[in-house]
Tab-separated table of C-alpha atoms and ligand atoms in Angstrom:
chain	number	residue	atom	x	y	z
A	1	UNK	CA	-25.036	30.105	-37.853
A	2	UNK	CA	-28.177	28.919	-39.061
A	3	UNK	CA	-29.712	26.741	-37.214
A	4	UNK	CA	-28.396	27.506	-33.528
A	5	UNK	CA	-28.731	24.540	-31.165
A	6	UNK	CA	-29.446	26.191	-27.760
A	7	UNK	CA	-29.922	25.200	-23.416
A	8	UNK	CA	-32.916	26.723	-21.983
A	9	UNK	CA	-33.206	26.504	-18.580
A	10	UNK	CA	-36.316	27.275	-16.182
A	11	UNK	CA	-36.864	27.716	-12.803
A	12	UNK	CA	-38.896	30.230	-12.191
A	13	UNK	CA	-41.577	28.508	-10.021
A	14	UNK	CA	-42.018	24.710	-9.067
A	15	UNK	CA	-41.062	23.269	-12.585
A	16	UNK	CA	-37.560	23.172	-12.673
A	17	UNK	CA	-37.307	22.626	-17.033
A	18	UNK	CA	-34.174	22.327	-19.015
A	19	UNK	CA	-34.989	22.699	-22.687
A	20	UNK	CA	-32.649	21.259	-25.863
A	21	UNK	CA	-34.058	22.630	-29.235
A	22	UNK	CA	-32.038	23.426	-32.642
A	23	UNK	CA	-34.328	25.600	-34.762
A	24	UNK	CA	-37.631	24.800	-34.433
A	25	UNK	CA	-36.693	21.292	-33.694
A	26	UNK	CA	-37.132	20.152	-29.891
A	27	UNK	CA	-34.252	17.768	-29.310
A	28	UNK	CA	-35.580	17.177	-25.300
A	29	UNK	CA	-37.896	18.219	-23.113
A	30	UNK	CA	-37.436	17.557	-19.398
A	31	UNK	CA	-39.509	18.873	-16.832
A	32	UNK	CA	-39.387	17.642	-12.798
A	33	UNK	CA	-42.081	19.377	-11.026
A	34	UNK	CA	-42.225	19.914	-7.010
A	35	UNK	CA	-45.646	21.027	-7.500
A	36	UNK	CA	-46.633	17.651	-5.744
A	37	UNK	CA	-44.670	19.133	-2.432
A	38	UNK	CA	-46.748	22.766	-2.338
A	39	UNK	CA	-50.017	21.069	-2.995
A	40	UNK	CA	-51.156	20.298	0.690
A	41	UNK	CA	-50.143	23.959	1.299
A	42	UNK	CA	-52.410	25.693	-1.526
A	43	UNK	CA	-50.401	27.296	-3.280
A	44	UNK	CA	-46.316	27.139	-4.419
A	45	UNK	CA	-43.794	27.137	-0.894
A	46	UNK	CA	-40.781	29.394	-2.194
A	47	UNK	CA	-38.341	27.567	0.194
A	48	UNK	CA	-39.420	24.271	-0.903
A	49	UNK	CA	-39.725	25.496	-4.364
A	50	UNK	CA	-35.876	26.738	-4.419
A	51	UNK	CA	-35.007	23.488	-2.655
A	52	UNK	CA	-36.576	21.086	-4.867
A	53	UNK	CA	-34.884	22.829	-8.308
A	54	UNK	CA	-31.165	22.357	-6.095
A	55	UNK	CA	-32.310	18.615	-6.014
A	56	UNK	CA	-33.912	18.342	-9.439
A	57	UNK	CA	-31.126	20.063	-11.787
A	58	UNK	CA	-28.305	18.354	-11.637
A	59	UNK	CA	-30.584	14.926	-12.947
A	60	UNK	CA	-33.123	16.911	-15.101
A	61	UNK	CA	-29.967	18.037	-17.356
A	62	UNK	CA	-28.481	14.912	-17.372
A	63	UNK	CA	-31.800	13.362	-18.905
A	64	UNK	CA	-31.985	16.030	-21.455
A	65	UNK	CA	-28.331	15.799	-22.479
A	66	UNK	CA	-29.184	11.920	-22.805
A	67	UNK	CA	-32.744	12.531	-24.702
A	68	UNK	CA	-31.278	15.001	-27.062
A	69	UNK	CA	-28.349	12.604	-27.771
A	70	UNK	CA	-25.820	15.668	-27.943
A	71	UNK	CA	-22.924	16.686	-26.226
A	72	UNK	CA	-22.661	19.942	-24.004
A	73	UNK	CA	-19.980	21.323	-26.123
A	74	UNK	CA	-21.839	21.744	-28.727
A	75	UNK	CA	-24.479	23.987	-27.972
A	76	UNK	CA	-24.642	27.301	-29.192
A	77	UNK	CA	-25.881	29.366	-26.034
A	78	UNK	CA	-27.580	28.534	-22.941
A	79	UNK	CA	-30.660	30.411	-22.418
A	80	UNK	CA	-32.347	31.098	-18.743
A	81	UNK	CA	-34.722	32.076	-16.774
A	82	UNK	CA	-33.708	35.987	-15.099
A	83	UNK	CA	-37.356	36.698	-13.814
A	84	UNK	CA	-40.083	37.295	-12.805
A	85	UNK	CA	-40.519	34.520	-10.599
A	86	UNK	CA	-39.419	33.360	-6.874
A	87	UNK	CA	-36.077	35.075	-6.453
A	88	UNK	CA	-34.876	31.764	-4.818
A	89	UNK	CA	-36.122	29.523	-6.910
A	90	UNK	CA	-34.451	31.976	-10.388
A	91	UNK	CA	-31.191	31.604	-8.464
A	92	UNK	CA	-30.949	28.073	-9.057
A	93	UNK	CA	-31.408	27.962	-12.291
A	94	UNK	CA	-29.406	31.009	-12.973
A	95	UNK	CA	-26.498	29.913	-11.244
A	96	UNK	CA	-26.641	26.358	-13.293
A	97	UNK	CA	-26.941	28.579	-16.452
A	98	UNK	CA	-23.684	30.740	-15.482
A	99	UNK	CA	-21.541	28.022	-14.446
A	100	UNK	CA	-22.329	26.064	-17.994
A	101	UNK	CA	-21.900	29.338	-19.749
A	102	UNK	CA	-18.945	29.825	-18.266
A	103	UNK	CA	-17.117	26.308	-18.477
A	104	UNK	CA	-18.602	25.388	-22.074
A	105	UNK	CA	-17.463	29.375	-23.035
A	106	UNK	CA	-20.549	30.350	-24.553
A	107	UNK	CA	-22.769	33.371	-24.697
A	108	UNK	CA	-25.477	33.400	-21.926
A	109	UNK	CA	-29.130	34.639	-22.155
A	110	UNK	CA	-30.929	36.050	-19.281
A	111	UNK	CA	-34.567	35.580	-20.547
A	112	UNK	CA	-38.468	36.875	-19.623
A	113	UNK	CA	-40.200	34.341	-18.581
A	114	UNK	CA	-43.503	35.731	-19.944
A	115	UNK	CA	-42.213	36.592	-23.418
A	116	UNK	CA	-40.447	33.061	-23.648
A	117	UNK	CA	-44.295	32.060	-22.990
A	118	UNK	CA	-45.256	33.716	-25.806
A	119	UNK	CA	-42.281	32.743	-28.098
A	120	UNK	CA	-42.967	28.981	-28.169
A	121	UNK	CA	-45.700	28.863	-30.344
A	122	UNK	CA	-43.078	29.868	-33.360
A	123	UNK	CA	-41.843	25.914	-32.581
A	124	UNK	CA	-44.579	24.760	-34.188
A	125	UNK	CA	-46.095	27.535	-36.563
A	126	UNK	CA	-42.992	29.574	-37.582
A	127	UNK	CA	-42.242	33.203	-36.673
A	128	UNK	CA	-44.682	35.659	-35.674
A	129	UNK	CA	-45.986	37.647	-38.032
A	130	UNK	CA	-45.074	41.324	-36.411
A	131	UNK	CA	-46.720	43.485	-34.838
A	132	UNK	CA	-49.024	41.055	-33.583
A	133	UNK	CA	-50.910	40.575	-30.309
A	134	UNK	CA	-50.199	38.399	-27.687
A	135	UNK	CA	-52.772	37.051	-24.659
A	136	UNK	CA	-50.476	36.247	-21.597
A	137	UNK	CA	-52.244	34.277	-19.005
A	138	UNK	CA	-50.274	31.939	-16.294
A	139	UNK	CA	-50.400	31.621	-12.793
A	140	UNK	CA	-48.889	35.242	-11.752
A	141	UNK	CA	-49.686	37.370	-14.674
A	142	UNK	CA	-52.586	38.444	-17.457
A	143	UNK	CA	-51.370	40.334	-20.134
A	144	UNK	CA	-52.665	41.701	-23.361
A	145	UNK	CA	-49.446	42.111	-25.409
A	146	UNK	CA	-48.199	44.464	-28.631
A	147	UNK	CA	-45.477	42.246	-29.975
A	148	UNK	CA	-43.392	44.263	-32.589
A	149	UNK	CA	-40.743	42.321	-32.263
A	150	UNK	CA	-40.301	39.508	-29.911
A	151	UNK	CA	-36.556	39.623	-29.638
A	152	UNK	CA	-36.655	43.403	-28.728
A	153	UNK	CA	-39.912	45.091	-28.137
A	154	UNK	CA	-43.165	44.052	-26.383
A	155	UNK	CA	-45.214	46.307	-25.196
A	156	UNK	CA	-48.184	45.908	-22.633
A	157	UNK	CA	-51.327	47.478	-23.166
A	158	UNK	CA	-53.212	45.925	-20.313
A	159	UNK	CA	-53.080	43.621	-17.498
A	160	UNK	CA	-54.766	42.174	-14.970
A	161	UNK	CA	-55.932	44.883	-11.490
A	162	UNK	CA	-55.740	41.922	-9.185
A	163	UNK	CA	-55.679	38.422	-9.332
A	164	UNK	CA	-54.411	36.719	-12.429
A	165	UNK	CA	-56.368	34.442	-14.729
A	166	UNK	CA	-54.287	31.137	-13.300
A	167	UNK	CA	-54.533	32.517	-9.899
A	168	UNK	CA	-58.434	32.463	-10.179
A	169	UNK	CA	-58.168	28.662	-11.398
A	170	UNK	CA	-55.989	28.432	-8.033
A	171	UNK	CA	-58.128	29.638	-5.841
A	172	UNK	CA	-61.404	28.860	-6.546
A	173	UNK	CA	-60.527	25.212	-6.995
A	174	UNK	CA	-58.891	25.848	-3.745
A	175	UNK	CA	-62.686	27.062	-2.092
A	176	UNK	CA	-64.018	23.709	-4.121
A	177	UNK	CA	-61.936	21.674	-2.216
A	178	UNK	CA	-60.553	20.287	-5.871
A	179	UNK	CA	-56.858	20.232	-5.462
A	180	UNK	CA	-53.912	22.213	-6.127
A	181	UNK	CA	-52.732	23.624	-9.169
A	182	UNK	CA	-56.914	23.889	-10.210
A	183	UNK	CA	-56.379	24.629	-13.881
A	184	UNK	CA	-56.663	21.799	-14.862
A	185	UNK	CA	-58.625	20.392	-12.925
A	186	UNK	CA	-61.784	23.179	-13.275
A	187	UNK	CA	-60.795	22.439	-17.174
A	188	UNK	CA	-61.649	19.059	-16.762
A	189	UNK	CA	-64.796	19.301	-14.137
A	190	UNK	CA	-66.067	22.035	-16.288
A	191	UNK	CA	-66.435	19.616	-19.479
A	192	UNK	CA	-69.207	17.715	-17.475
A	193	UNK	CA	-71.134	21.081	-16.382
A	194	UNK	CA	-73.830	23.571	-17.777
A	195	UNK	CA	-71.874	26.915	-18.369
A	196	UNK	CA	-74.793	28.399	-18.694
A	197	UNK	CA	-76.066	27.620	-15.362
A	198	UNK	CA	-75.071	30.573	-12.822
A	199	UNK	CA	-74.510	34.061	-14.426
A	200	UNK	CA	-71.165	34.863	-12.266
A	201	UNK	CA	-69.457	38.677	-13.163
A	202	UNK	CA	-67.460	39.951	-15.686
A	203	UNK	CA	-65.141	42.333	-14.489
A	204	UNK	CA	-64.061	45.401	-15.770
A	205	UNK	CA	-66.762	44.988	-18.728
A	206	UNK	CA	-69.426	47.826	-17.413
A	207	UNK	CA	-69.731	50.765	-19.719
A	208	UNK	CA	-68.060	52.671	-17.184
A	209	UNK	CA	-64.734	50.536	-17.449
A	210	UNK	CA	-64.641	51.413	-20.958
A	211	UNK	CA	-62.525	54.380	-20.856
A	212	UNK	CA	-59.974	53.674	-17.963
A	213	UNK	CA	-59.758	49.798	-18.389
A	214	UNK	CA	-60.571	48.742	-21.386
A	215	UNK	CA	-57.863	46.069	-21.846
A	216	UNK	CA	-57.226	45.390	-18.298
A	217	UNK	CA	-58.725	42.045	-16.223
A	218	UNK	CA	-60.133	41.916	-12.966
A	219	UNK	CA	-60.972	38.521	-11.736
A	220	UNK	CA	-60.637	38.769	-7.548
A	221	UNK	CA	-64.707	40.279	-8.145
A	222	UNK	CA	-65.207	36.684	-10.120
A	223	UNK	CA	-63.521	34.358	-7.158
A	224	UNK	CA	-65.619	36.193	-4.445
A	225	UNK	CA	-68.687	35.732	-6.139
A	226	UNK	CA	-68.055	31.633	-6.527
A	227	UNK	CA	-66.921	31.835	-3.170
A	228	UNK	CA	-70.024	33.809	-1.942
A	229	UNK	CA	-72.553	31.310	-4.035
A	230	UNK	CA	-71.104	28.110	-2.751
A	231	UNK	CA	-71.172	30.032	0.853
A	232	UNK	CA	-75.155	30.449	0.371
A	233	UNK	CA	-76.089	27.165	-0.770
A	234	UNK	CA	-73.776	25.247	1.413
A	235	UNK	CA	-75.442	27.032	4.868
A	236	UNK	CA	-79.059	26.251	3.181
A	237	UNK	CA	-77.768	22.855	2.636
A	238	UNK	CA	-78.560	22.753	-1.053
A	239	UNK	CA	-76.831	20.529	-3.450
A	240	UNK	CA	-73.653	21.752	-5.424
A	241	UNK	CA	-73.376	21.022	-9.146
A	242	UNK	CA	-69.482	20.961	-8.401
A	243	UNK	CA	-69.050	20.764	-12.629
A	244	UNK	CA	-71.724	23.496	-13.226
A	245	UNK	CA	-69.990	25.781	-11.099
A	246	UNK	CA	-67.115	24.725	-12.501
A	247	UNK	CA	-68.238	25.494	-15.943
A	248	UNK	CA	-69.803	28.797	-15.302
A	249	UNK	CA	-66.991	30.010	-13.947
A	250	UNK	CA	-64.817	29.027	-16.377
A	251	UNK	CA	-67.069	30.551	-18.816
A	252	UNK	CA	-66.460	34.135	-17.165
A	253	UNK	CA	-63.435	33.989	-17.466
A	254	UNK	CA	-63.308	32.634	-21.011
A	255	UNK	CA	-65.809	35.300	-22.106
A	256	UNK	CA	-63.397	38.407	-20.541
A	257	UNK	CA	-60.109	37.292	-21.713
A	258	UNK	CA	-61.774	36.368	-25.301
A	259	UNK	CA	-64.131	39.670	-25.809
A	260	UNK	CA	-61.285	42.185	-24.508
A	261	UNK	CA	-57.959	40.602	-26.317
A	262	UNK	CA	-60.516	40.625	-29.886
A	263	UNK	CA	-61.122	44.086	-28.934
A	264	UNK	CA	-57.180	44.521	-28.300
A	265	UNK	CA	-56.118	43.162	-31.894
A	266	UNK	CA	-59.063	45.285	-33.413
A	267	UNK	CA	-57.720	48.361	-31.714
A	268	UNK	CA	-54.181	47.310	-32.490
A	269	UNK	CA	-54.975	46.857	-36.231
A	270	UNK	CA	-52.717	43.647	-36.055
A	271	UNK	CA	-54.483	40.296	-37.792
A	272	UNK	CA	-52.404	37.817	-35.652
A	273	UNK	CA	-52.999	36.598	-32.075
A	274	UNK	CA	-50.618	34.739	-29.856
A	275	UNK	CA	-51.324	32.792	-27.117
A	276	UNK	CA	-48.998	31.868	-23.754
A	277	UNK	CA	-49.246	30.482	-20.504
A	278	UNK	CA	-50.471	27.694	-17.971
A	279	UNK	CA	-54.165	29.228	-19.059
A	280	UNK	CA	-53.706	29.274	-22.820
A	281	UNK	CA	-54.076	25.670	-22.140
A	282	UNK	CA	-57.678	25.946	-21.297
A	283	UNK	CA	-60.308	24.289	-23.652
A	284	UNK	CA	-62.786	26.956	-23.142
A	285	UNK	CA	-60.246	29.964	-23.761
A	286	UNK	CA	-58.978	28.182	-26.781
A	287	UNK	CA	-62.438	27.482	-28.621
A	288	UNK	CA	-63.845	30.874	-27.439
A	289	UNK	CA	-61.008	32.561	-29.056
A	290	UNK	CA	-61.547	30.406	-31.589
A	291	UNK	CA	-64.410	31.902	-32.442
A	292	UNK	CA	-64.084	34.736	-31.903
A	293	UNK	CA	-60.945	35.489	-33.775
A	294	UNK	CA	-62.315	33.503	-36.774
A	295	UNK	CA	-65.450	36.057	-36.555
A	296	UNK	CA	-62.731	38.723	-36.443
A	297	UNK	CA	-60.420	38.064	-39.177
A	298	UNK	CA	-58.044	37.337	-36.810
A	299	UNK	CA	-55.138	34.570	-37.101
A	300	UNK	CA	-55.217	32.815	-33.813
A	301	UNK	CA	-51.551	30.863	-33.050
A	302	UNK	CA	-52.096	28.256	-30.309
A	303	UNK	CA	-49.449	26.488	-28.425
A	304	UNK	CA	-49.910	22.526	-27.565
A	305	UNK	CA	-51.055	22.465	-24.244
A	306	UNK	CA	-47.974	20.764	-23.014
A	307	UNK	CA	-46.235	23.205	-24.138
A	308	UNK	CA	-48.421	26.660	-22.447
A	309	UNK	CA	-47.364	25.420	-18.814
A	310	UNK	CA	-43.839	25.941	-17.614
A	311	UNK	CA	-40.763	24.503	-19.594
A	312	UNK	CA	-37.243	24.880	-20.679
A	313	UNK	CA	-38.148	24.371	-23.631
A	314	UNK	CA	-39.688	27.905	-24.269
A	315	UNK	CA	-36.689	29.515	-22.693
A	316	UNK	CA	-34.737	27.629	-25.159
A	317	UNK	CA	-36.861	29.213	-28.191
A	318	UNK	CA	-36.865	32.599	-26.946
A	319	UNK	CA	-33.050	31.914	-26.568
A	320	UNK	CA	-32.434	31.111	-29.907
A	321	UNK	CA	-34.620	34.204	-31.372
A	322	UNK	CA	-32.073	36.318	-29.760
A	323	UNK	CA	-29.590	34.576	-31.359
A	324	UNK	CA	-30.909	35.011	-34.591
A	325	UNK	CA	-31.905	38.641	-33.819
A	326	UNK	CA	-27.823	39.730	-33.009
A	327	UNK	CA	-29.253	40.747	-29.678
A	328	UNK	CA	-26.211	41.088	-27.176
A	329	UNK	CA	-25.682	37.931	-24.957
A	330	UNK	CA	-25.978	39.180	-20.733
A	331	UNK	CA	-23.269	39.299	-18.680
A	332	UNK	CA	-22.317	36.864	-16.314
A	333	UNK	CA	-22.871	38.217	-12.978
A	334	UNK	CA	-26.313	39.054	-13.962
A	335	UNK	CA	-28.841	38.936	-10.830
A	336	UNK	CA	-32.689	37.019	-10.937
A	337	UNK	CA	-35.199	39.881	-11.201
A	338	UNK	CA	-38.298	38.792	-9.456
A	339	UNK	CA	-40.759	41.759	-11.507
A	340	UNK	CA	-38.515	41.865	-14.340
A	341	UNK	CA	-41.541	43.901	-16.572
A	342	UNK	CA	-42.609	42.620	-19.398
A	343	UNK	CA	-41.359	45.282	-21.626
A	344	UNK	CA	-37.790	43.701	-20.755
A	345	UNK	CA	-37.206	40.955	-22.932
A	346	UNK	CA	-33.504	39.833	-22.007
A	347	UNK	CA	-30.796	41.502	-19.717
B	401	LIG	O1	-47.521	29.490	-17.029
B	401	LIG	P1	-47.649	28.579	-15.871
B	401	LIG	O2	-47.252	27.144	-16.022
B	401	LIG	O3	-46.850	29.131	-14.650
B	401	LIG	C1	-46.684	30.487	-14.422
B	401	LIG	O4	-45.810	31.107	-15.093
B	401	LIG	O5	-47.467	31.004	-13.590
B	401	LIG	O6	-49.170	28.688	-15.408
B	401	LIG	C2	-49.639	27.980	-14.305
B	401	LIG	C3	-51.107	28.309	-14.157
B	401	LIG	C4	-51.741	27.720	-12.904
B	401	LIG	O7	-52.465	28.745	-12.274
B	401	LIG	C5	-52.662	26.630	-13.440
B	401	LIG	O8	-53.795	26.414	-12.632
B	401	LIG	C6	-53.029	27.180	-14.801
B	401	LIG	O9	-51.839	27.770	-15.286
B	401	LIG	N1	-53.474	26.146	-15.751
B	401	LIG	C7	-54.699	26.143	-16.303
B	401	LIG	C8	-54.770	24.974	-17.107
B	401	LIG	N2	-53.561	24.339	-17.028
B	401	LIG	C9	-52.778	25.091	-16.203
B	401	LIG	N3	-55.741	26.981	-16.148
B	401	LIG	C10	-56.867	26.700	-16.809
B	401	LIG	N4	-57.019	25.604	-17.594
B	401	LIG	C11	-56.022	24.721	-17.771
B	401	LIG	N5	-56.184	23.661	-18.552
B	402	LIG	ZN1	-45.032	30.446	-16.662
């Protein structure tokens, strides 16, 4: 089988994603978001969240079978989502995944999320070169990766202490009063602002942090401080450059992630980088790495930003590695595992 033509299906969050790709070839890419639903609360409702993939699945297939201009027999494998994520929102998709695995009899693949995060650059720039080095960031999790081989064995060498990278984005847009998911959003605000203009913290980059957490992230230190800031100058009744602080934040965090994951590779003696996530879509992460990797030696591998934020089509890739790899298919009464670690790359 050489070019296996593989379902990925994802609903680990509010994107409820079902992926068609053969190779390195997308064939459809449908993605029906709830995210509209959660916004007015903050942050992602797991009830609604579970509630809006029941509604979304059956339709978001259907489009993908259309777009992709197959027929469900003929896939290879179906690929999906086992964790992390909302345990009620992985059961959706898992169950979808099981009953076509079962009624098309094929092999089923009970993916990480994070790793199928990581996987989807090799859509558009071929496999990884291995070992290599991986920067995680999304909404839940910040990871500094060792990537000997994706199909099999991923190793973390740190992580975030507290809040992660996308979480930050989340909340501090949240204290702007910007909107909900604030990715984005700060991305786009921040393009207008002077990054230079407030000094906010690094975390975890004191001398000090050297020896214990070197290649971990703290960024809870980072939110307070733009909290506290606004705070002061609000009560005094001072203006707010909404896109400086915008920008200077997303500078911190920019700085961290891109200074400790060069330091990572360097320690790691690997010359290729790999990036994955919501955050990896960033602007400022992206050129800072850049930069830095370029300075470094360093290969950096890039996903399109459409492509770094949750879809099935990244569950489909990691699907079809597996494939490729021999690795074992999962069994069919498999269970959603809400902290599957990251070491775990299928079940
Ligand atoms: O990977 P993802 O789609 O979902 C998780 O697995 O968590 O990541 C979502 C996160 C959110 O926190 C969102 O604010 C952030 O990615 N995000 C961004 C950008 N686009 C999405 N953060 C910074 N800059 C962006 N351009
Ligand atoms: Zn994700």
């Amino acid at each position: 089988m050489s070019e296996p033509l593989i379902l990925g299906i994802e609903s680990s969050c509010d994107e409820t994603g079902v992926g068609i790709v053969r190779g390195h070839e997308i064939l459809a890419n449908e993605v029906a978001s709830s995210v509209e639903e959660h916004a007015r609360f903050g942050g992602v409702v797991p009830e609604i969240a579970s509630r809006a993939h029941l509604e979304s699945f059956g339709p978001t297939l259907a489009r993908a079978v259309e777009t992709a201009g197959i027929d469900l027999s003929e896939i290879d494998a179906v690929a999906v989502t086992a964790g992390p994520g909302l345990t009620g929102a992985l059961v959706v998709g898992l169950s979808a995944a099981k009953t076509l695995a079962y009624a098309l009899n094929k092999p089923l693949y009970g993916v990480n999320h994070l790793i199928a995060h990581v996987g989807v650059d090799t859509l558009d720039h071929g496999p990884l070169p291995q070992p290599c080095a991986a920067l995680l960031v999304s909404g839940g999790h910040t990871s500094i990766l060792h990537v000997e081989d994706i199909a099999t064995r991923v190793t973390e060498i740190g992580s975030t202490i507290d809040d992660a990278a996308g979480e930050a984005y989340d909340k501090v847009a949240r204290l702007l009063g910007l909107g909900y998911p604030g990715g984005l959003i700060i991305d786009q605000l921040a393009s207008e602002g002077d990054p230079k203009a407030i000094r906010f913290p690094r975390g975890l980059t004191a001398p000090h942090d050297r020896e214990k957490h070197r290649f971990n992230f703290s960024f809870s230190g980072l939110k307070t401080a733009v909290a506290r800031w606004v705070e002061i100058r609000r009560r005094d009744g001072e203006v707010i450059v909404l896109e400086d602080v915008a920008a200077s934040f997303q500078e911190a965090v920019g700085d961290v992630l891109s200074a400790k994951t060069v330091d990572a590779c360097q320690h790691l003696s690997v010359d290729t980088l790999v990036l994955g996530g919501g955050v990896a879509a960033n602007s400022r992460v992206r050129s800072l790495l850049e930069s830095r990797c370029g300075e470094a030696g360093i290969t950096l591998r890039r996903p399109k930003p459409g492509l770094c934020t949750d879809n099935g089509v990244m569950i489909a890739v990691l699907g079809s590695q597996l494939v490729r790899a021999g690795v074992q298919p999962s069994p069919l009464d498999i269970s959603p595992d809400s902290s599957m670690p990251i070491s775990t790359v299928s079940i």
